[in-house]
PDB file of C-alpha atoms and ligand atoms in Angstrom:
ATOM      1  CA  UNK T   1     122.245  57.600 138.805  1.00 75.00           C
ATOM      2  CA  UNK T   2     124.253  60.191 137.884  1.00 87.00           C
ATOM      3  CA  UNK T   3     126.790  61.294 140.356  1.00 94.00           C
ATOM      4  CA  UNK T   4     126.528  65.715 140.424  1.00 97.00           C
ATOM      5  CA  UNK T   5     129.235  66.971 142.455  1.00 98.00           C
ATOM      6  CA  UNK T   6     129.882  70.822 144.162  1.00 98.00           C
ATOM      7  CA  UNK T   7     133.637  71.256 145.543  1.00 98.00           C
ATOM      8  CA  UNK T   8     133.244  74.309 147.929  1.00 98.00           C
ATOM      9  CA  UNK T   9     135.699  75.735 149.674  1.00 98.00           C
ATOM     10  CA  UNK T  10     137.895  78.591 150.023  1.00 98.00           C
ATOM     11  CA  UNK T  11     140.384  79.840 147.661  1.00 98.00           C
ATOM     12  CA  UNK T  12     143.472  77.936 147.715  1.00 97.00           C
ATOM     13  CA  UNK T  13     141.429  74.899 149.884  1.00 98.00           C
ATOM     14  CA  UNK T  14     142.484  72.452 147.193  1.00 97.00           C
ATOM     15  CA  UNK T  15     139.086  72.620 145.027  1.00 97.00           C
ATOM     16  CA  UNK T  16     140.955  72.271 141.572  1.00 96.00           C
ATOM     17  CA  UNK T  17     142.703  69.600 142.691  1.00 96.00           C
ATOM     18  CA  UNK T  18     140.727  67.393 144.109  1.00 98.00           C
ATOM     19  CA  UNK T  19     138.102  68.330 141.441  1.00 98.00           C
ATOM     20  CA  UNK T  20     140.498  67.851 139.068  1.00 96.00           C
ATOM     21  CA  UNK T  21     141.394  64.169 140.536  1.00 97.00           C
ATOM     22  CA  UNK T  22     137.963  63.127 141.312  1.00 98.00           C
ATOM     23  CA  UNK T  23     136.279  63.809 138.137  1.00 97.00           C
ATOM     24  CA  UNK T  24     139.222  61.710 136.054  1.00 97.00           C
ATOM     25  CA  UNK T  25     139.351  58.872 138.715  1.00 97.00           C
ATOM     26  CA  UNK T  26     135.005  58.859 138.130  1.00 96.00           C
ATOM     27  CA  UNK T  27     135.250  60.017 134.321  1.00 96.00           C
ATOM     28  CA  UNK T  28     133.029  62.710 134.604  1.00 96.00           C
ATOM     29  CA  UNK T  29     132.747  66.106 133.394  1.00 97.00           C
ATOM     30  CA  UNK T  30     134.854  69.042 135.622  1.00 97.00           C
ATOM     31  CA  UNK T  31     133.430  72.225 135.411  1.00 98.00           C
ATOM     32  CA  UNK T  32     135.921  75.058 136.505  1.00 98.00           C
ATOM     33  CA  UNK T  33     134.622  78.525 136.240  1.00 98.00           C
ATOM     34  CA  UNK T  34     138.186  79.544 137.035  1.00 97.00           C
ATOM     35  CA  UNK T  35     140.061  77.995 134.688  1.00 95.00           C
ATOM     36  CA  UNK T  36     136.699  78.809 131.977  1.00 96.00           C
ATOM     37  CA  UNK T  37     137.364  82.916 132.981  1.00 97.00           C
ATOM     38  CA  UNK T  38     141.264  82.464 132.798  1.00 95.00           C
ATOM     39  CA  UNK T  39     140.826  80.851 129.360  1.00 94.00           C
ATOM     40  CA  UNK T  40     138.557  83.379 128.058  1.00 96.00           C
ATOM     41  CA  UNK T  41     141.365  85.705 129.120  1.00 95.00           C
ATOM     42  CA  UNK T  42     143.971  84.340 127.218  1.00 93.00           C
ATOM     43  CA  UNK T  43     142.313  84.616 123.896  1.00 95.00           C
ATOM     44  CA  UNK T  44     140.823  87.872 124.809  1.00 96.00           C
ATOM     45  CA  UNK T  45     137.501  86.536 124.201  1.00 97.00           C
ATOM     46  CA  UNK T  46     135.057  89.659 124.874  1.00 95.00           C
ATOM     47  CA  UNK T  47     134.146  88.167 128.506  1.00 96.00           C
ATOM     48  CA  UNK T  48     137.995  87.458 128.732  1.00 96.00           C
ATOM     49  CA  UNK T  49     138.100  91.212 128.386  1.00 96.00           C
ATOM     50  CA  UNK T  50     135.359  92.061 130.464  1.00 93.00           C
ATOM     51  CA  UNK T  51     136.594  90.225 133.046  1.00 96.00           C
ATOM     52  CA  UNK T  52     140.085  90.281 133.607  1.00 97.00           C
ATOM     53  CA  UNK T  53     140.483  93.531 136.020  1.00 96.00           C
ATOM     54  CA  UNK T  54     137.990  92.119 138.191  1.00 97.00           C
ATOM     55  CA  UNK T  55     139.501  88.572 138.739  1.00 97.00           C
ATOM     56  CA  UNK T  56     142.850  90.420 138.826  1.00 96.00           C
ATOM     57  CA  UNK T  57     141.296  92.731 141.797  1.00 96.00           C
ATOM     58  CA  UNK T  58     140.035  89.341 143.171  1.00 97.00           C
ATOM     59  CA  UNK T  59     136.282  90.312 142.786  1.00 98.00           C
ATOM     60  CA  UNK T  60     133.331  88.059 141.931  1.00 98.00           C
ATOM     61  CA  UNK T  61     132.372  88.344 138.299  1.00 98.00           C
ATOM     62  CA  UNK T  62     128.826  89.077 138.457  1.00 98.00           C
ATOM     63  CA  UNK T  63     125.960  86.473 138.948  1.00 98.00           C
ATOM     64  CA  UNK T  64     124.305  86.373 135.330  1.00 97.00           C
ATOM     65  CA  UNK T  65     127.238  86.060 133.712  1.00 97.00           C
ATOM     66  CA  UNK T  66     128.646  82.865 135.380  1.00 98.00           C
ATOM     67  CA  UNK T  67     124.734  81.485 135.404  1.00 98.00           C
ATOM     68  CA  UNK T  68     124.924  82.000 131.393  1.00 97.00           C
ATOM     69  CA  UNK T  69     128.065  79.843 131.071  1.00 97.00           C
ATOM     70  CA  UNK T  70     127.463  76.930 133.476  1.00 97.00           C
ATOM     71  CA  UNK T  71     123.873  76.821 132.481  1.00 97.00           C
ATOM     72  CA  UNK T  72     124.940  76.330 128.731  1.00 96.00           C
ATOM     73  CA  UNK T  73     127.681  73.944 129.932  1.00 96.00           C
ATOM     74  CA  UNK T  74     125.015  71.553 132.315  1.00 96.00           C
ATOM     75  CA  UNK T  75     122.803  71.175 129.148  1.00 95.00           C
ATOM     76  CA  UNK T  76     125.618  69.508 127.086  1.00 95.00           C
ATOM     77  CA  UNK T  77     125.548  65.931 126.422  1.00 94.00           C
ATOM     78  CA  UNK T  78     128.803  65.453 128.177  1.00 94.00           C
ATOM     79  CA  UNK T  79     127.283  66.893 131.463  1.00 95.00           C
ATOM     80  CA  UNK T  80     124.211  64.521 131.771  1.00 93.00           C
ATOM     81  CA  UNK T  81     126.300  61.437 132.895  1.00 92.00           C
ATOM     82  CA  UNK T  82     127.710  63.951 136.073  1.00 96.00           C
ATOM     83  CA  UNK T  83     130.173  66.457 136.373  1.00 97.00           C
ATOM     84  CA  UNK T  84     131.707  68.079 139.505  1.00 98.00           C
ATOM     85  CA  UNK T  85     131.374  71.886 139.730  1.00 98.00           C
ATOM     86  CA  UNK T  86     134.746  73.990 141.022  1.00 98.00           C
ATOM     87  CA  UNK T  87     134.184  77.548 141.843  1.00 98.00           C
ATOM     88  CA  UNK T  88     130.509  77.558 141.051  1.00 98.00           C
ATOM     89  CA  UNK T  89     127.986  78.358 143.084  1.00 98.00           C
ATOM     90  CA  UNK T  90     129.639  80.893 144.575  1.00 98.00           C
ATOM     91  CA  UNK T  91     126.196  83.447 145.748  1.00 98.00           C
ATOM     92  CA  UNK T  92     123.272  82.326 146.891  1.00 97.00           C
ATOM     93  CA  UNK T  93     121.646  83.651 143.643  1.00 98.00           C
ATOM     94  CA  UNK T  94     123.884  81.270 141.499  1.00 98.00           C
ATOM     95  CA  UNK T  95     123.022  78.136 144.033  1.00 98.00           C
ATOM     96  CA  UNK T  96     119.321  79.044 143.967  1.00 98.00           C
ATOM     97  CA  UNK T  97     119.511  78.819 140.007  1.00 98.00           C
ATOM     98  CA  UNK T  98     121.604  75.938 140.013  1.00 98.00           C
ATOM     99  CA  UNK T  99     118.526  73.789 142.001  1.00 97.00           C
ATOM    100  CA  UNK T 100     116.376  75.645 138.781  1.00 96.00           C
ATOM    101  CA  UNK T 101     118.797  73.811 136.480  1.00 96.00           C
ATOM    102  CA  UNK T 102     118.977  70.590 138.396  1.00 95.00           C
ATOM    103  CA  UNK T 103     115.408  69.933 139.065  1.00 94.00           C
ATOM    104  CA  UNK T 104     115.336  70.693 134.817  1.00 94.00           C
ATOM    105  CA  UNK T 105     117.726  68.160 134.079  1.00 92.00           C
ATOM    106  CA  UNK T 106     116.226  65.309 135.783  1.00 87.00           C
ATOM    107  CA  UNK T 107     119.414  64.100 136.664  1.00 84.00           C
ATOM    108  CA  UNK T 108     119.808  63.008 139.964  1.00 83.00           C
ATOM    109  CA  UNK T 109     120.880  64.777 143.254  1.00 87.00           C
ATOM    110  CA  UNK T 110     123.766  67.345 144.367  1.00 95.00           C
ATOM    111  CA  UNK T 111     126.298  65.822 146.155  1.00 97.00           C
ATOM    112  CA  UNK T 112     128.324  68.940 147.855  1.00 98.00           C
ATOM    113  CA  UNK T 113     131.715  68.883 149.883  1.00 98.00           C
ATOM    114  CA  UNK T 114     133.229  71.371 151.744  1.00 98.00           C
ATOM    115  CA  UNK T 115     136.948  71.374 151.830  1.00 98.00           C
ATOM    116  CA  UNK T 116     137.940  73.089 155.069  1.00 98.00           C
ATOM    117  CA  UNK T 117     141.663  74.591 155.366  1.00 98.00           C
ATOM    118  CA  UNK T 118     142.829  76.729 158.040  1.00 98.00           C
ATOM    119  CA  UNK T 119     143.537  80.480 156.364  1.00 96.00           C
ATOM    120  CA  UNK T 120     147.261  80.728 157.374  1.00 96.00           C
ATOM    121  CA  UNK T 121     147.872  77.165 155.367  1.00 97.00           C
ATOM    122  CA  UNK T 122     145.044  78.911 152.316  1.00 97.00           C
ATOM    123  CA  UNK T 123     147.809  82.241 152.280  1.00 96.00           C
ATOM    124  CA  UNK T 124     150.616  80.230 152.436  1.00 95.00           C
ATOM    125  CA  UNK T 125     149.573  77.763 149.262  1.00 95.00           C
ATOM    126  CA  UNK T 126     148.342  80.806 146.844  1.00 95.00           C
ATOM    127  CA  UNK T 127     151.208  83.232 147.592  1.00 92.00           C
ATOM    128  CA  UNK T 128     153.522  79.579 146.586  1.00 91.00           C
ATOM    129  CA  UNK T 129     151.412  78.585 144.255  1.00 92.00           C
ATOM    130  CA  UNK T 130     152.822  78.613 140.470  1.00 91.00           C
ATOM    131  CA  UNK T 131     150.772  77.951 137.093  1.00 91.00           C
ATOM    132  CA  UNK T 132     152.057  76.808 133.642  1.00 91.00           C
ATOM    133  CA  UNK T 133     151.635  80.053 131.475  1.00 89.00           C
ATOM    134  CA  UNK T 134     150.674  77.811 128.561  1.00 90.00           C
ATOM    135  CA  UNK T 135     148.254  75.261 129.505  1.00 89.00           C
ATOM    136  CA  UNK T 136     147.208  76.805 133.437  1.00 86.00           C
ATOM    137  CA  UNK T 137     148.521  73.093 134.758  1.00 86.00           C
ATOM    138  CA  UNK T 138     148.892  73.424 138.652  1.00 86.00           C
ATOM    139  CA  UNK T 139     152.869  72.823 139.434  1.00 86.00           C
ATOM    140  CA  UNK T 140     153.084  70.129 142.059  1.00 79.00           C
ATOM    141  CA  UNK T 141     154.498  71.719 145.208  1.00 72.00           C
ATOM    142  CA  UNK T 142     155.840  68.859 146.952  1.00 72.00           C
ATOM    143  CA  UNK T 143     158.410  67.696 143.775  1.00 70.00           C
ATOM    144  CA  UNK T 144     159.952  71.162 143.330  1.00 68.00           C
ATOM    145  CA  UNK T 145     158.842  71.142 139.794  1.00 64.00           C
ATOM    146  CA  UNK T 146     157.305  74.657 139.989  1.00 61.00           C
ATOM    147  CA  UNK T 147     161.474  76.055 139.089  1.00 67.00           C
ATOM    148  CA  UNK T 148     161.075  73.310 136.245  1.00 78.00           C
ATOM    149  CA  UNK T 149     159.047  73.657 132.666  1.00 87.00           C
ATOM    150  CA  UNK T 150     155.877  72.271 133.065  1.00 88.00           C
ATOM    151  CA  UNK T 151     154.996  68.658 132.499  1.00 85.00           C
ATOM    152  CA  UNK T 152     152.300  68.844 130.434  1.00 86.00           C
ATOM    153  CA  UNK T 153     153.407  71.395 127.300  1.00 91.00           C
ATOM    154  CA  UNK T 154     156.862  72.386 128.198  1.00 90.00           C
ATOM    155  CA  UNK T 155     155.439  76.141 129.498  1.00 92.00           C
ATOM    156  CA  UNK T 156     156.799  78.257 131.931  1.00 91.00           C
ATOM    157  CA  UNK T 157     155.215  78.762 135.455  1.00 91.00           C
ATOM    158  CA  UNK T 158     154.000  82.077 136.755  1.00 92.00           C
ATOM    159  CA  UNK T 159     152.703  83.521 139.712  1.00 93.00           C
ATOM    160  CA  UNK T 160     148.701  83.583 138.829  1.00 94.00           C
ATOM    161  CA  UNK T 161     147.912  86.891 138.683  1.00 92.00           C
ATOM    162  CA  UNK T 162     145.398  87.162 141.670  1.00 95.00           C
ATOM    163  CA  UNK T 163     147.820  85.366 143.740  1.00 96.00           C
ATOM    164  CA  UNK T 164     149.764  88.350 145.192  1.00 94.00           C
ATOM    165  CA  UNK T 165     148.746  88.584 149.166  1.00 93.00           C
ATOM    166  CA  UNK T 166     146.836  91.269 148.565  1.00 95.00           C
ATOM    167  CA  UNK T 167     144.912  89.955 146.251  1.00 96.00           C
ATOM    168  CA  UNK T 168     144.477  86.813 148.577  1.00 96.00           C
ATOM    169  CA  UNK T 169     143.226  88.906 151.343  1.00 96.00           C
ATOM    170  CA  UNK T 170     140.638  90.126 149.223  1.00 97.00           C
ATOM    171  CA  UNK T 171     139.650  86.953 147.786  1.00 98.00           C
ATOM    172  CA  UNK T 172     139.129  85.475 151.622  1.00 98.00           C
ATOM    173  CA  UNK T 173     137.449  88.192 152.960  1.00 98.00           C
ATOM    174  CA  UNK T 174     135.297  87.247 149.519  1.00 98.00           C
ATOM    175  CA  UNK T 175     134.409  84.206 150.333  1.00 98.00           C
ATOM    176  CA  UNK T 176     133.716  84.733 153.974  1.00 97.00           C
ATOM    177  CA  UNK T 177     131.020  87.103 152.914  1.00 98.00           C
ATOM    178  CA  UNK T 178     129.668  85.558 149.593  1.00 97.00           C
ATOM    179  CA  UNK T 179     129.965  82.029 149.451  1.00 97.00           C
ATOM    180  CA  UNK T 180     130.450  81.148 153.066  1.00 96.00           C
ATOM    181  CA  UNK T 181     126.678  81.416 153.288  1.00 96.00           C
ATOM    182  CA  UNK T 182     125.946  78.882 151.366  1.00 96.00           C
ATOM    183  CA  UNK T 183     127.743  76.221 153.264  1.00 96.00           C
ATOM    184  CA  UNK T 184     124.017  76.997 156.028  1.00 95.00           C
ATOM    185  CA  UNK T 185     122.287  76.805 152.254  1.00 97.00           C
ATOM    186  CA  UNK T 186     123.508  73.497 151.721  1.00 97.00           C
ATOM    187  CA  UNK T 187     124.087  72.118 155.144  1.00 96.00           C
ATOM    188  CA  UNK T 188     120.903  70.960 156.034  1.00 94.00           C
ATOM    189  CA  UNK T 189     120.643  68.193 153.202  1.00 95.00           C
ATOM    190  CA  UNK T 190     121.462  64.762 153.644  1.00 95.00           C
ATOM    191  CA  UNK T 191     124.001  64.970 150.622  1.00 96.00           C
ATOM    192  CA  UNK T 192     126.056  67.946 152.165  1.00 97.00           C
ATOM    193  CA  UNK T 193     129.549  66.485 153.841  1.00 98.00           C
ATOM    194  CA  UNK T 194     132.871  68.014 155.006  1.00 98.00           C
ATOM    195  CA  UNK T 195     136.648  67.145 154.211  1.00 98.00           C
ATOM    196  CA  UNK T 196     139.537  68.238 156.374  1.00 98.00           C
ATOM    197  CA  UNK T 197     141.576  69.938 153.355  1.00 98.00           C
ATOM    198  CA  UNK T 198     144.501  70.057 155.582  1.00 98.00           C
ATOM    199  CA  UNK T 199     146.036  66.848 155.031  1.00 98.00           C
ATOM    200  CA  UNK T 200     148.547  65.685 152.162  1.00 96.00           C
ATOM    201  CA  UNK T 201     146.764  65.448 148.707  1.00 96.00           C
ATOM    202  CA  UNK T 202     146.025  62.028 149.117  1.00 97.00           C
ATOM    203  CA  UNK T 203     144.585  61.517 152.512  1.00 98.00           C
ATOM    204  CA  UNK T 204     142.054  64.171 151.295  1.00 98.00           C
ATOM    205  CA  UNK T 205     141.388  62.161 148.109  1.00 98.00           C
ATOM    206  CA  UNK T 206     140.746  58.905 149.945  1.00 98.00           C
ATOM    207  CA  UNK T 207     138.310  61.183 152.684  1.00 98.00           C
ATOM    208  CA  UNK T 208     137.065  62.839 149.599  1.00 98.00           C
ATOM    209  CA  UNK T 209     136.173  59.637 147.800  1.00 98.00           C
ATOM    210  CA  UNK T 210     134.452  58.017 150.801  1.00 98.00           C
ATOM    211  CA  UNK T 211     132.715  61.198 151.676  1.00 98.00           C
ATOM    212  CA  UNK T 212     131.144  61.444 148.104  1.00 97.00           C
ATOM    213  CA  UNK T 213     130.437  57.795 147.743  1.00 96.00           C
ATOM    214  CA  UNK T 214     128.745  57.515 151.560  1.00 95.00           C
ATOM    215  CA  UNK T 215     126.395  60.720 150.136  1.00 95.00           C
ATOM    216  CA  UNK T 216     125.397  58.797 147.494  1.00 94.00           C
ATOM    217  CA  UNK T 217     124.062  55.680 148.862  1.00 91.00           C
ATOM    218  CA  UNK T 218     122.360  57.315 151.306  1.00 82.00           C
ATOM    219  CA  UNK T 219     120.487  59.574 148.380  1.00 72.00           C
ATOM    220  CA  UNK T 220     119.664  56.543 146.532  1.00 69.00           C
ATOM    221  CA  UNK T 221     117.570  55.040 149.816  1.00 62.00           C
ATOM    222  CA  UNK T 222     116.079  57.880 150.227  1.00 56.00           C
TER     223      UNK T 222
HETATM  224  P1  AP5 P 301     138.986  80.195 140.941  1.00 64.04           P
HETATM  225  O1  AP5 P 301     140.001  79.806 139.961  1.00 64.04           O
HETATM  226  O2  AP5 P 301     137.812  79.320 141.164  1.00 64.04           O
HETATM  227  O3  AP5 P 301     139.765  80.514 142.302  1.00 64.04           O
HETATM  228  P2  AP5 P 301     139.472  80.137 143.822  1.00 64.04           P
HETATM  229  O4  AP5 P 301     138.113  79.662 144.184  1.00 64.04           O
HETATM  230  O5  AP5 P 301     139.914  81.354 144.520  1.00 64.04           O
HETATM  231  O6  AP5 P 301     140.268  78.869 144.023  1.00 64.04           O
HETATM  232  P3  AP5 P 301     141.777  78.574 143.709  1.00 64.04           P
HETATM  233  O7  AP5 P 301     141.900  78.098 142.297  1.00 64.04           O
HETATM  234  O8  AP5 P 301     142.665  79.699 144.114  1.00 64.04           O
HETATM  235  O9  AP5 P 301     142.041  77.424 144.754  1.00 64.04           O
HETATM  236  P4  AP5 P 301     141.559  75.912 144.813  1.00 64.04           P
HETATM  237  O10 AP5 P 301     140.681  75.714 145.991  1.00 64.04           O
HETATM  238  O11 AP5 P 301     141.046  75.432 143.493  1.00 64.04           O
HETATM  239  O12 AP5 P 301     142.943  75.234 145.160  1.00 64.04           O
HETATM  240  P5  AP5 P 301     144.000  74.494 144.208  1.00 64.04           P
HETATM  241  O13 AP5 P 301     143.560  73.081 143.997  1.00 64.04           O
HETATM  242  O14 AP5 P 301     144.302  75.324 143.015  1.00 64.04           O
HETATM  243  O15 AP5 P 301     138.382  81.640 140.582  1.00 64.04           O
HETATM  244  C1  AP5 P 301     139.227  82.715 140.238  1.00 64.04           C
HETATM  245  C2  AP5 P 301     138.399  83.975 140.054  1.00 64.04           C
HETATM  246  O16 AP5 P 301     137.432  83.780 138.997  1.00 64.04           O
HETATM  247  C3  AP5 P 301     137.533  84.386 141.251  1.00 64.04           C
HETATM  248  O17 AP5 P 301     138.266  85.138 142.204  1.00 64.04           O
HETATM  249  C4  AP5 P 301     136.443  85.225 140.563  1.00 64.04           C
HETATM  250  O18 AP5 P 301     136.920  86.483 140.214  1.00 64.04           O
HETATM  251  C5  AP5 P 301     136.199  84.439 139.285  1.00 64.04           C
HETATM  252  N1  AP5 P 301     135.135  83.424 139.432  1.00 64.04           N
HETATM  253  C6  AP5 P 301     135.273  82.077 139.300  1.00 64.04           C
HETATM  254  N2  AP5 P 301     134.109  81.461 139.505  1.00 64.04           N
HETATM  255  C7  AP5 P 301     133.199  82.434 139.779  1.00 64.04           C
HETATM  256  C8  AP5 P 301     131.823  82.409 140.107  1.00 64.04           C
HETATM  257  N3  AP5 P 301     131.130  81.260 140.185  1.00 64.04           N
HETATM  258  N4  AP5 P 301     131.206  83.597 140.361  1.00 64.04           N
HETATM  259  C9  AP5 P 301     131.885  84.769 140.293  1.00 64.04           C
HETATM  260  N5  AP5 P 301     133.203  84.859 139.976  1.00 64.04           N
HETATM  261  C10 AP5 P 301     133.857  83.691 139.733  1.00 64.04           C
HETATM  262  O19 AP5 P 301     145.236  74.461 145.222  1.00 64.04           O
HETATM  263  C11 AP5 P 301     145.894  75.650 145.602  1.00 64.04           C
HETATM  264  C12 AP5 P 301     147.401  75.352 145.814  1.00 64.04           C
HETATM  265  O20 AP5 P 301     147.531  74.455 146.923  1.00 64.04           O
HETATM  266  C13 AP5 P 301     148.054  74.656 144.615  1.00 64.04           C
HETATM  267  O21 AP5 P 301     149.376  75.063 144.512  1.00 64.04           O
HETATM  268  C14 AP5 P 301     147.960  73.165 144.981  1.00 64.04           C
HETATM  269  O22 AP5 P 301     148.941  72.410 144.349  1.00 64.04           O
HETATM  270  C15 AP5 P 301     148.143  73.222 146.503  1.00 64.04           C
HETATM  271  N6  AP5 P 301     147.434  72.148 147.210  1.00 64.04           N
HETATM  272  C16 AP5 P 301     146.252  71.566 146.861  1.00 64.04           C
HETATM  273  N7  AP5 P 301     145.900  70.628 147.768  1.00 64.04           N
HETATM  274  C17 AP5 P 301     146.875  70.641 148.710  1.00 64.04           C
HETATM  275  C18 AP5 P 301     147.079  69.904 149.924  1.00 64.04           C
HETATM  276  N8  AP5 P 301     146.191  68.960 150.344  1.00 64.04           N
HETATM  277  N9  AP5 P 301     148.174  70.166 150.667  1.00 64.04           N
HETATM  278  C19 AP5 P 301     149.073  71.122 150.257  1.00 64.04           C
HETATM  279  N10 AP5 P 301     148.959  71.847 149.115  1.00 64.04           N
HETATM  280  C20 AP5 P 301     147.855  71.611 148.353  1.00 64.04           C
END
């Protein structure tokens, strides 16, 4: 069975990372919508364009938009053997089309984990956090790399450009009101399970990987 995987959370709750992690350790397709808008940006693609001031103002980019890309991307051959979403659903209106797509794929369940971080610790990572200008590679902030080149393509790191506290503020007070409602959406179902983000990288892979793995077997007795 294919294993179909939502990393929810807030911003800056470690979503990319473990996504990121997860989805190489279980080689299966990682969706970002992030890093999909951010690369649009960079080559100025027309939704690059469109987009930019309001990821920059740390708005949600509007519901059919980001239903037209990950729809396209879940119907790829790539995507029927699993994939773990990062950053999408993020409404209720892109979660209610995303059971649409999933009951049209015929590809097993939705496994979705909530990584919870307390919101001093999610302001402290973002305003720290610094990305490789080149490639968008994550500097690792326990080994001091982020004053180094990065270790991918030799780029320089930058502050991401929603990053500023501000910006963060915004982006929490977001989430509280837009995608925090979809944690009661998804809570009820036997495949919904939460992950204290607030633990070294590691520890919240391992909790991660049991978490995802317990959902599973129980889906596949069901
Ligand atoms: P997106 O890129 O998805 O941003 P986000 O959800 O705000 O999440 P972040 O990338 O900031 O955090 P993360 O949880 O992935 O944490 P990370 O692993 O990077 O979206 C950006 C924008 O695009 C949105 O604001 C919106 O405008 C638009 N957008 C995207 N999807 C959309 C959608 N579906 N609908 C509408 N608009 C959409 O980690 C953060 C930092 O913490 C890093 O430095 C990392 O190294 C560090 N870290 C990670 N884990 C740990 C740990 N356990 N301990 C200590 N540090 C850690």
């Amino acid at each position: 069975m294919a294993l179909n995987v939502i990393m929810m959370g807030p911003p800056g709750a470690g979503k990319g990372t473990q996504a990121e992690r997860f989805a190489h350790a279980r080689k299966l397709l990682k969706i970002s919508t992030g890093d999909i808008l951010r690369e649009c940006i960079k080559l100025q693609t027309p939704l690059g364009l469109k987009a930019k001031q309001t990821i920059d103002a740390g708005k949600l980019v509007d519901d059919a938009t980001m239903i037209g890309i990950v729809r396209e991307r879940l119907f790829k051959p790539d995507a029927m053997n699993g994939f773990v979403l990062d950053g999408f659903p993020r409404t209720v209106a892109q979660a209610e089309e995303l059971d649409g797509i999933m009951v049209e794929r015929h590809k097993g369940p939705l496994i979705v984990v909530e990584v919870v971080v307390p919101e001093a610790e999610l302001i402290k990572r973002l305003s720290t956090r610094r990305i490789c200008s080149s490639c968008g590679w994550n500097a690792d902030p326990f080994d001091g790399s982020a004053g180094a080149r990065c270790k991918r393509c030799g780029g320089e790191f930058v502050q991401r450009t929603d990053d500023s506290v501000d910006v963060v503020k915004k982006r929490l007070s977001i989430y509280e009101r837009e995608t925090q409602p979809l944690v009661e959406y998804y809570r009820k179902r036997p495949t919904f399970r939460t992950v204290n983000g607030a633990q070294p990288p590691d520890v919240v892979a391992r909790e991660l990987d049991a978490s995802i793995d317990n959902a599973a077997a129980m889906e596949s007795h069901l």
